[in-house]
C-alpha positions as semicolon CSV with decimal commas, in nm:
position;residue;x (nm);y (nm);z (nm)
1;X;-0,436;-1,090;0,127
2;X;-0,544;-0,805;0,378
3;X;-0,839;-0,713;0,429
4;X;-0,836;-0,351;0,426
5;X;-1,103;-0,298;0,648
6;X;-0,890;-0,519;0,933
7;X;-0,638;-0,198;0,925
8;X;-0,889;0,024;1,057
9;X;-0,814;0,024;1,453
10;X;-1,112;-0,011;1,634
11;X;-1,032;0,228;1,873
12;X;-1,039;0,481;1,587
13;X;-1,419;0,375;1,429
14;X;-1,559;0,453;1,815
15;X;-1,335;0,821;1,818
16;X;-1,478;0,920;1,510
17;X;-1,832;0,774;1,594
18;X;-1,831;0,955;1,951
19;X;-1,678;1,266;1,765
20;X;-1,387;1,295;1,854
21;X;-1,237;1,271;1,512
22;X;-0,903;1,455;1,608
23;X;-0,858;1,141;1,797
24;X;-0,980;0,937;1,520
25;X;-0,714;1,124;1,269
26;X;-0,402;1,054;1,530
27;X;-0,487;0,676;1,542
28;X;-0,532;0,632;1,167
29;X;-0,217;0,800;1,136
30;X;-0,041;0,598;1,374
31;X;-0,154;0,297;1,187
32;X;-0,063;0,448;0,821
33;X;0,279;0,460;0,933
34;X;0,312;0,142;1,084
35;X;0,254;0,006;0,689
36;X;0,525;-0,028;0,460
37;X;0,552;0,338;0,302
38;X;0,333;0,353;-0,073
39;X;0,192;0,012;0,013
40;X;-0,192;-0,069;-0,064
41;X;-0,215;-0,099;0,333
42;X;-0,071;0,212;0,347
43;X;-0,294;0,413;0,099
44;X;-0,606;0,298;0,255
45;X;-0,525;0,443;0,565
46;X;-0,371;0,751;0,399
47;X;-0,721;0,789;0,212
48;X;-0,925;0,751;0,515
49;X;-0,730;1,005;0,692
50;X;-0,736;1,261;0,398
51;X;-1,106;1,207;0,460
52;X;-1,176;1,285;0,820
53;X;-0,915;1,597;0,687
54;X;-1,202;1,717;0,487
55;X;-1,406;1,592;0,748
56;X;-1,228;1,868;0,962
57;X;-1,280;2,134;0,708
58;X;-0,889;2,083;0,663
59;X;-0,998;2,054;0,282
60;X;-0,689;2,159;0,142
61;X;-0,480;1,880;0,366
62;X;-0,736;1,640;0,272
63;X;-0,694;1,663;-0,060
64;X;-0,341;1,639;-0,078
65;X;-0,390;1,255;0,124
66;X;-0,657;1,168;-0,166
67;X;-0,418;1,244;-0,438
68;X;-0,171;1,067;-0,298
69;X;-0,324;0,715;-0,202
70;X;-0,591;0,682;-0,491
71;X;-0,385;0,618;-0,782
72;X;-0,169;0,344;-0,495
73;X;-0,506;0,208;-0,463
74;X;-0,615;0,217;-0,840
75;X;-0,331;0,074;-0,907
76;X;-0,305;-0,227;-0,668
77;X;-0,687;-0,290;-0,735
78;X;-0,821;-0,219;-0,377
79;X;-1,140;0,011;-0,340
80;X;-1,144;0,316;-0,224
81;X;-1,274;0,390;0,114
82;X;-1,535;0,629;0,232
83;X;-1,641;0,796;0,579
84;X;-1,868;0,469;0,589
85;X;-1,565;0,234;0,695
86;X;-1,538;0,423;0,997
87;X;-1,886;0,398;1,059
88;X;-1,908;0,058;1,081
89;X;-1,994;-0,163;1,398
């Protein structure tokens, strides 16, 4: 099994920790579609980036991701992610 917080590129945990989080958003984007489409994988990533959306103030975008990768999540029986997995070291 993956590990979901192995998907997480490091290169996007340091953008979003030295602010740059539009940086952040295209690398967790690039890796979201490098998963197979509506995969657990895939809804992680697609969570975390509907996060640093809302992050943004792009609430309405943000949302949108949410609703689309929790129930995937729910469903396959991963957690759901928060800001904190792109805080880590």
């Amino acid at each position: 099994m993956i590990l979901p917080t192995t998907l997480i590129p490091a290169a996007a945990i340091r953008a979003f920790q030295e602010g740059e989080e539009h940086r952040a958003l295209t690398l967790l984007r690039r890796a979201r579609d490098a998963q197979p489409p509506h995969s657990a994988a895939w809804a992680y990533l697609e969570r975390l980036v509907g996060l640093v959306l809302i992050h943004l103030q792009r609430e309405v975008e943000g949302t949108f991701a949410l609703e689309r990768a929790d129930p995937l999540l729910d469903g396959q029986g991963w957690t759901r992610p928060g800001l904190e997995a792109l805080q880590q070291e």
